[in-house]
Amino acid sequence: RDTSVTGVQTCDIDPVFHEATSIIPTQVFELFPSVLVTMIPGVVNVCSVDGNTSLLTACVSGESTHAHHHFELVLKGVFPMQIHAISLAMFASLVAPFGGFLASAIKRAYGVKDFDSIIPGHGGVMDRMDCQFLMALCTWVHYNTFVKMATVSVPKMIYMYNLLKESDQVEFLEKITEMASEAGLEG
C-alpha cells in the first residue's frame, strides 16, 4: 500500500500477531480428568443451578444446588501466535520422537544398520533428521489449516462455480444477480 504523501510502502500486520481474546473450546477439557483441568490457572468450573442447563454460573464449592456443567478458559491479552506455538511445541514433544521410531522400523524392515555414512557413528543425515521430517509435515498442515488466510479470486470463484451441480449454478447466479441489483451494479 502506498502512503501518497511520503511514498513509503507500508503493510498491515498479520492478524496472528495482534493481541486477542481467545476462548478455549469446552470440548478440549473433556479429554482430561477434571482433577487435572482444575489445576490449570484461569479455568472456571461452570455449573447448572438446580439441574437447569439454561441457568449457568460459576460453581460455588459446597453449594448443593450447583452441578458441574463444563469448564471454561478465556485467555485475554494473548497473541494467537503464542497459541499456535504452544500447540506445535506440544506436538513436537509428544509425537516427533515417533519419527525416529518410524525410521528405525524402516531400517529393520530392510535390514539396514544406518541410512548413510556421511556422519560416522550417527547413522547418517536421515537418522539426525527423521523427527524433523515429521514436524515439517505437522507444521505445514497446522499452517494451512489454522493460520493461512484464505484468499478469494475470480479464477477461484469460477473454478468453484464449475464444480457445482447445474441446479446450484442457477441458484448461485440468481443470488449474484440479486446482490448486484441491490448494490446498484446492474450492467
PDB file of C-alpha atoms in Angstrom:
ATOM      1  CA  ARG A   1       0.000   0.000   0.000  1.00  0.00           C
ATOM      2  CA  ASP A   2       1.375   3.411  -0.860  1.00  0.00           C
ATOM      3  CA  THR A   3       1.016   6.348   1.516  1.00  0.00           C
ATOM      4  CA  SER A   4       0.734   9.042  -1.154  1.00  0.00           C
ATOM      5  CA  VAL A   5       2.334  11.849   0.882  1.00  0.00           C
ATOM      6  CA  THR A   6       5.608  10.149   1.765  1.00  0.00           C
ATOM      7  CA  GLY A   7       5.717   7.483  -0.937  1.00  0.00           C
ATOM      8  CA  VAL A   8       6.752   4.933   1.712  1.00  0.00           C
ATOM      9  CA  GLN A   9       5.393   1.418   1.360  1.00  0.00           C
ATOM     10  CA  THR A  10       3.616   0.110   4.456  1.00  0.00           C
ATOM     11  CA  CYS A  11       1.953  -3.182   5.189  1.00  0.00           C
ATOM     12  CA  ASP A  12      -0.669  -4.451   7.578  1.00  0.00           C
ATOM     13  CA  ILE A  13       0.371  -6.703  10.441  1.00  0.00           C
ATOM     14  CA  ASP A  14      -0.901 -10.259  10.043  1.00  0.00           C
ATOM     15  CA  PRO A  15      -3.801 -10.931  12.461  1.00  0.00           C
ATOM     16  CA  VAL A  16      -1.854 -13.767  14.055  1.00  0.00           C
ATOM     17  CA  PHE A  17       0.389 -11.082  15.631  1.00  0.00           C
ATOM     18  CA  HIS A  18      -2.467  -8.938  17.057  1.00  0.00           C
ATOM     19  CA  GLU A  19      -3.344  -9.221  20.722  1.00  0.00           C
ATOM     20  CA  ALA A  20      -6.613 -11.102  21.098  1.00  0.00           C
ATOM     21  CA  THR A  21      -9.012 -12.746  23.493  1.00  0.00           C
ATOM     22  CA  SER A  22      -9.048 -16.487  22.944  1.00  0.00           C
ATOM     23  CA  ILE A  23     -11.811 -18.729  24.205  1.00  0.00           C
ATOM     24  CA  ILE A  24     -10.690 -22.324  24.549  1.00  0.00           C
ATOM     25  CA  PRO A  25     -13.462 -24.708  23.385  1.00  0.00           C
ATOM     26  CA  THR A  26     -15.025 -26.558  26.305  1.00  0.00           C
ATOM     27  CA  GLN A  27     -14.654 -29.890  24.485  1.00  0.00           C
ATOM     28  CA  VAL A  28     -10.877 -29.671  24.968  1.00  0.00           C
ATOM     29  CA  PHE A  29     -11.322 -30.046  28.718  1.00  0.00           C
ATOM     30  CA  GLU A  30     -13.468 -33.158  28.318  1.00  0.00           C
ATOM     31  CA  LEU A  31     -10.346 -35.007  27.118  1.00  0.00           C
ATOM     32  CA  PHE A  32      -8.680 -34.722  30.537  1.00  0.00           C
ATOM     33  CA  PRO A  33      -9.661 -35.763  34.063  1.00  0.00           C
ATOM     34  CA  SER A  34     -11.422 -32.919  35.889  1.00  0.00           C
ATOM     35  CA  VAL A  35      -8.782 -33.016  38.639  1.00  0.00           C
ATOM     36  CA  LEU A  36      -6.108 -32.047  36.084  1.00  0.00           C
ATOM     37  CA  VAL A  37      -8.307 -29.407  34.440  1.00  0.00           C
ATOM     38  CA  THR A  38      -8.901 -27.624  37.750  1.00  0.00           C
ATOM     39  CA  MET A  39      -5.113 -27.261  38.161  1.00  0.00           C
ATOM     40  CA  ILE A  40      -4.882 -25.080  35.018  1.00  0.00           C
ATOM     41  CA  PRO A  41      -4.707 -21.404  36.042  1.00  0.00           C
ATOM     42  CA  GLY A  42      -7.741 -19.392  34.933  1.00  0.00           C
ATOM     43  CA  VAL A  43     -10.075 -22.347  34.323  1.00  0.00           C
ATOM     44  CA  VAL A  44     -13.609 -21.695  35.588  1.00  0.00           C
ATOM     45  CA  ASN A  45     -15.846 -24.565  36.650  1.00  0.00           C
ATOM     46  CA  VAL A  46     -19.305 -23.667  35.286  1.00  0.00           C
ATOM     47  CA  CYS A  47     -22.314 -25.238  36.979  1.00  0.00           C
ATOM     48  CA  SER A  48     -26.011 -25.506  36.262  1.00  0.00           C
ATOM     49  CA  VAL A  49     -28.325 -24.403  39.057  1.00  0.00           C
ATOM     50  CA  ASP A  50     -30.927 -26.946  40.209  1.00  0.00           C
ATOM     51  CA  GLY A  51     -30.335 -29.000  37.042  1.00  0.00           C
ATOM     52  CA  ASN A  52     -31.481 -26.115  34.799  1.00  0.00           C
ATOM     53  CA  THR A  53     -28.906 -26.032  31.971  1.00  0.00           C
ATOM     54  CA  SER A  54     -30.165 -22.645  30.758  1.00  0.00           C
ATOM     55  CA  LEU A  55     -29.107 -21.115  34.086  1.00  0.00           C
ATOM     56  CA  LEU A  56     -25.310 -21.407  34.275  1.00  0.00           C
ATOM     57  CA  THR A  57     -23.000 -19.803  36.814  1.00  0.00           C
ATOM     58  CA  ALA A  58     -19.535 -20.259  38.261  1.00  0.00           C
ATOM     59  CA  CYS A  59     -19.554 -23.138  40.733  1.00  0.00           C
ATOM     60  CA  VAL A  60     -19.505 -22.382  44.430  1.00  0.00           C
ATOM     61  CA  SER A  61     -17.832 -25.091  46.498  1.00  0.00           C
ATOM     62  CA  GLY A  62     -20.301 -26.840  48.791  1.00  0.00           C
ATOM     63  CA  GLU A  63     -23.399 -25.359  47.140  1.00  0.00           C
ATOM     64  CA  SER A  64     -25.878 -28.244  46.927  1.00  0.00           C
ATOM     65  CA  THR A  65     -27.895 -26.698  44.055  1.00  0.00           C
ATOM     66  CA  HIS A  66     -24.841 -26.497  41.784  1.00  0.00           C
ATOM     67  CA  ALA A  67     -23.982 -29.369  39.432  1.00  0.00           C
ATOM     68  CA  HIS A  68     -20.915 -29.358  37.168  1.00  0.00           C
ATOM     69  CA  HIS A  69     -21.776 -28.492  33.557  1.00  0.00           C
ATOM     70  CA  HIS A  70     -18.466 -27.669  31.840  1.00  0.00           C
ATOM     71  CA  PHE A  71     -15.110 -25.914  32.190  1.00  0.00           C
ATOM     72  CA  GLU A  72     -14.246 -22.578  30.551  1.00  0.00           C
ATOM     73  CA  LEU A  73     -10.958 -20.811  29.927  1.00  0.00           C
ATOM     74  CA  VAL A  74     -10.738 -17.347  28.424  1.00  0.00           C
ATOM     75  CA  LEU A  75      -7.258 -16.065  27.650  1.00  0.00           C
ATOM     76  CA  LYS A  76      -7.042 -12.278  27.418  1.00  0.00           C
ATOM     77  CA  GLY A  77      -4.067 -10.377  26.048  1.00  0.00           C
ATOM     78  CA  VAL A  78      -2.681 -13.451  24.317  1.00  0.00           C
ATOM     79  CA  PHE A  79      -1.298 -13.330  20.807  1.00  0.00           C
ATOM     80  CA  PRO A  80      -2.702 -16.051  18.514  1.00  0.00           C
ATOM     81  CA  MET A  81       0.898 -16.784  17.520  1.00  0.00           C
ATOM     82  CA  GLN A  82       1.510 -17.908  21.108  1.00  0.00           C
ATOM     83  CA  ILE A  83      -1.380 -20.382  20.914  1.00  0.00           C
ATOM     84  CA  HIS A  84      -0.006 -21.792  17.654  1.00  0.00           C
ATOM     85  CA  ALA A  85       3.492 -22.044  19.158  1.00  0.00           C
ATOM     86  CA  ILE A  86       2.186 -23.955  22.182  1.00  0.00           C
ATOM     87  CA  SER A  87       0.273 -26.428  20.033  1.00  0.00           C
ATOM     88  CA  LEU A  88       3.302 -27.059  17.804  1.00  0.00           C
ATOM     89  CA  ALA A  89       5.574 -27.415  20.829  1.00  0.00           C
ATOM     90  CA  MET A  90       3.213 -29.948  22.413  1.00  0.00           C
ATOM     91  CA  PHE A  91       3.078 -31.904  19.165  1.00  0.00           C
ATOM     92  CA  ALA A  92       6.865 -31.788  18.840  1.00  0.00           C
ATOM     93  CA  SER A  93       7.480 -33.050  22.361  1.00  0.00           C
ATOM     94  CA  LEU A  94       4.828 -35.781  22.245  1.00  0.00           C
ATOM     95  CA  VAL A  95       4.771 -37.044  18.647  1.00  0.00           C
ATOM     96  CA  ALA A  96       8.017 -36.086  16.878  1.00  0.00           C
ATOM     97  CA  PRO A  97      10.045 -38.860  18.583  1.00  0.00           C
ATOM     98  CA  PHE A  98       7.848 -41.322  16.718  1.00  0.00           C
ATOM     99  CA  GLY A  99       9.576 -40.112  13.529  1.00  0.00           C
ATOM    100  CA  GLY A 100      12.698 -41.800  14.893  1.00  0.00           C
ATOM    101  CA  PHE A 101      10.749 -44.956  15.688  1.00  0.00           C
ATOM    102  CA  LEU A 102       9.347 -44.975  12.148  1.00  0.00           C
ATOM    103  CA  ALA A 103      12.817 -44.567  10.660  1.00  0.00           C
ATOM    104  CA  SER A 104      14.115 -47.418  12.849  1.00  0.00           C
ATOM    105  CA  ALA A 105      11.226 -49.622  11.734  1.00  0.00           C
ATOM    106  CA  ILE A 106      12.028 -48.908   8.085  1.00  0.00           C
ATOM    107  CA  LYS A 107      15.707 -49.762   8.668  1.00  0.00           C
ATOM    108  CA  ARG A 108      14.800 -53.021  10.453  1.00  0.00           C
ATOM    109  CA  ALA A 109      12.396 -53.984   7.681  1.00  0.00           C
ATOM    110  CA  TYR A 110      15.155 -53.636   5.079  1.00  0.00           C
ATOM    111  CA  GLY A 111      17.980 -54.975   7.250  1.00  0.00           C
ATOM    112  CA  VAL A 112      19.942 -51.707   7.130  1.00  0.00           C
ATOM    113  CA  LYS A 113      22.022 -50.569  10.109  1.00  0.00           C
ATOM    114  CA  ASP A 114      22.430 -46.921   9.104  1.00  0.00           C
ATOM    115  CA  PHE A 115      20.900 -44.807   6.357  1.00  0.00           C
ATOM    116  CA  ASP A 116      24.303 -43.498   5.304  1.00  0.00           C
ATOM    117  CA  SER A 117      27.847 -42.894   6.488  1.00  0.00           C
ATOM    118  CA  ILE A 118      28.096 -39.111   5.942  1.00  0.00           C
ATOM    119  CA  ILE A 119      28.113 -38.557   9.714  1.00  0.00           C
ATOM    120  CA  PRO A 120      30.182 -41.515  11.066  1.00  0.00           C
ATOM    121  CA  GLY A 121      28.776 -43.083  14.218  1.00  0.00           C
ATOM    122  CA  HIS A 122      25.463 -41.241  13.941  1.00  0.00           C
ATOM    123  CA  GLY A 123      23.725 -43.227  11.230  1.00  0.00           C
ATOM    124  CA  GLY A 124      23.814 -40.565   8.576  1.00  0.00           C
ATOM    125  CA  VAL A 125      21.842 -37.415   7.881  1.00  0.00           C
ATOM    126  CA  MET A 126      18.478 -39.201   7.768  1.00  0.00           C
ATOM    127  CA  ASP A 127      18.962 -40.535  11.303  1.00  0.00           C
ATOM    128  CA  ARG A 128      19.579 -36.974  12.512  1.00  0.00           C
ATOM    129  CA  MET A 129      16.602 -35.543  10.617  1.00  0.00           C
ATOM    130  CA  ASP A 130      13.854 -38.194  10.972  1.00  0.00           C
ATOM    131  CA  CYS A 131      11.800 -36.302  13.561  1.00  0.00           C
ATOM    132  CA  GLN A 132      12.270 -33.018  11.648  1.00  0.00           C
ATOM    133  CA  PHE A 133      10.523 -34.537   8.625  1.00  0.00           C
ATOM    134  CA  LEU A 134       7.523 -35.461  10.770  1.00  0.00           C
ATOM    135  CA  MET A 135       7.496 -31.968  12.326  1.00  0.00           C
ATOM    136  CA  ALA A 136       7.751 -30.330   8.894  1.00  0.00           C
ATOM    137  CA  LEU A 137       4.627 -32.196   7.820  1.00  0.00           C
ATOM    138  CA  CYS A 138       2.817 -31.248  11.036  1.00  0.00           C
ATOM    139  CA  THR A 139       3.823 -27.596  10.713  1.00  0.00           C
ATOM    140  CA  TRP A 140       2.664 -27.475   7.097  1.00  0.00           C
ATOM    141  CA  VAL A 141      -0.728 -29.000   7.958  1.00  0.00           C
ATOM    142  CA  HIS A 142      -1.122 -26.716  11.004  1.00  0.00           C
ATOM    143  CA  TYR A 143      -0.253 -23.612   8.988  1.00  0.00           C
ATOM    144  CA  ASN A 144      -2.582 -24.435   6.098  1.00  0.00           C
ATOM    145  CA  THR A 145      -5.431 -25.428   8.426  1.00  0.00           C
ATOM    146  CA  PHE A 146      -5.299 -22.804  11.180  1.00  0.00           C
ATOM    147  CA  VAL A 147      -3.044 -19.891  10.181  1.00  0.00           C
ATOM    148  CA  LYS A 148      -3.125 -19.270   6.442  1.00  0.00           C
ATOM    149  CA  MET A 149      -5.719 -16.733   5.407  1.00  0.00           C
ATOM    150  CA  ALA A 150      -7.962 -17.960   2.608  1.00  0.00           C
ATOM    151  CA  THR A 151      -7.841 -15.773  -0.456  1.00  0.00           C
ATOM    152  CA  VAL A 152     -10.673 -15.340  -2.905  1.00  0.00           C
ATOM    153  CA  SER A 153     -10.076 -14.510  -6.536  1.00  0.00           C
ATOM    154  CA  VAL A 154     -12.127 -14.514  -9.710  1.00  0.00           C
ATOM    155  CA  PRO A 155     -10.370 -17.621 -11.111  1.00  0.00           C
ATOM    156  CA  LYS A 156     -11.026 -19.496  -7.825  1.00  0.00           C
ATOM    157  CA  MET A 157     -14.673 -18.439  -7.873  1.00  0.00           C
ATOM    158  CA  ILE A 158     -15.068 -19.618 -11.483  1.00  0.00           C
ATOM    159  CA  TYR A 159     -13.388 -22.919 -10.618  1.00  0.00           C
ATOM    160  CA  MET A 160     -15.712 -23.418  -7.633  1.00  0.00           C
ATOM    161  CA  TYR A 161     -18.737 -22.413  -9.750  1.00  0.00           C
ATOM    162  CA  ASN A 162     -17.868 -25.092 -12.315  1.00  0.00           C
ATOM    163  CA  LEU A 163     -17.803 -27.722  -9.546  1.00  0.00           C
ATOM    164  CA  LEU A 164     -21.438 -27.008  -8.625  1.00  0.00           C
ATOM    165  CA  LYS A 165     -24.372 -29.044  -9.889  1.00  0.00           C
ATOM    166  CA  GLU A 166     -26.443 -27.299 -12.577  1.00  0.00           C
ATOM    167  CA  SER A 167     -29.291 -26.523 -10.138  1.00  0.00           C
ATOM    168  CA  ASP A 168     -26.794 -24.983  -7.672  1.00  0.00           C
ATOM    169  CA  GLN A 169     -25.236 -22.945 -10.507  1.00  0.00           C
ATOM    170  CA  VAL A 170     -28.675 -21.480 -11.346  1.00  0.00           C
ATOM    171  CA  GLU A 171     -29.281 -20.643  -7.658  1.00  0.00           C
ATOM    172  CA  PHE A 172     -25.817 -19.083  -7.407  1.00  0.00           C
ATOM    173  CA  LEU A 173     -26.400 -16.883 -10.467  1.00  0.00           C
ATOM    174  CA  GLU A 174     -29.792 -15.773  -9.123  1.00  0.00           C
ATOM    175  CA  LYS A 175     -28.221 -14.767  -5.797  1.00  0.00           C
ATOM    176  CA  ILE A 176     -25.339 -12.932  -7.504  1.00  0.00           C
ATOM    177  CA  THR A 177     -27.789 -11.080  -9.769  1.00  0.00           C
ATOM    178  CA  GLU A 178     -29.933 -10.169  -6.750  1.00  0.00           C
ATOM    179  CA  MET A 179     -26.890  -8.902  -4.813  1.00  0.00           C
ATOM    180  CA  ALA A 180     -25.685  -6.891  -7.820  1.00  0.00           C
ATOM    181  CA  SER A 181     -29.067  -5.223  -8.252  1.00  0.00           C
ATOM    182  CA  GLU A 182     -29.218  -4.359  -4.526  1.00  0.00           C
ATOM    183  CA  ALA A 183     -25.767  -2.801  -4.768  1.00  0.00           C
ATOM    184  CA  GLY A 184     -26.692  -0.914  -7.946  1.00  0.00           C
ATOM    185  CA  LEU A 185     -24.151  -2.781 -10.096  1.00  0.00           C
ATOM    186  CA  GLU A 186     -26.519  -3.822 -12.851  1.00  0.00           C
ATOM    187  CA  GLY A 187     -24.954  -3.529 -16.230  1.00  0.00           C
TER     188      GLY A 187
END
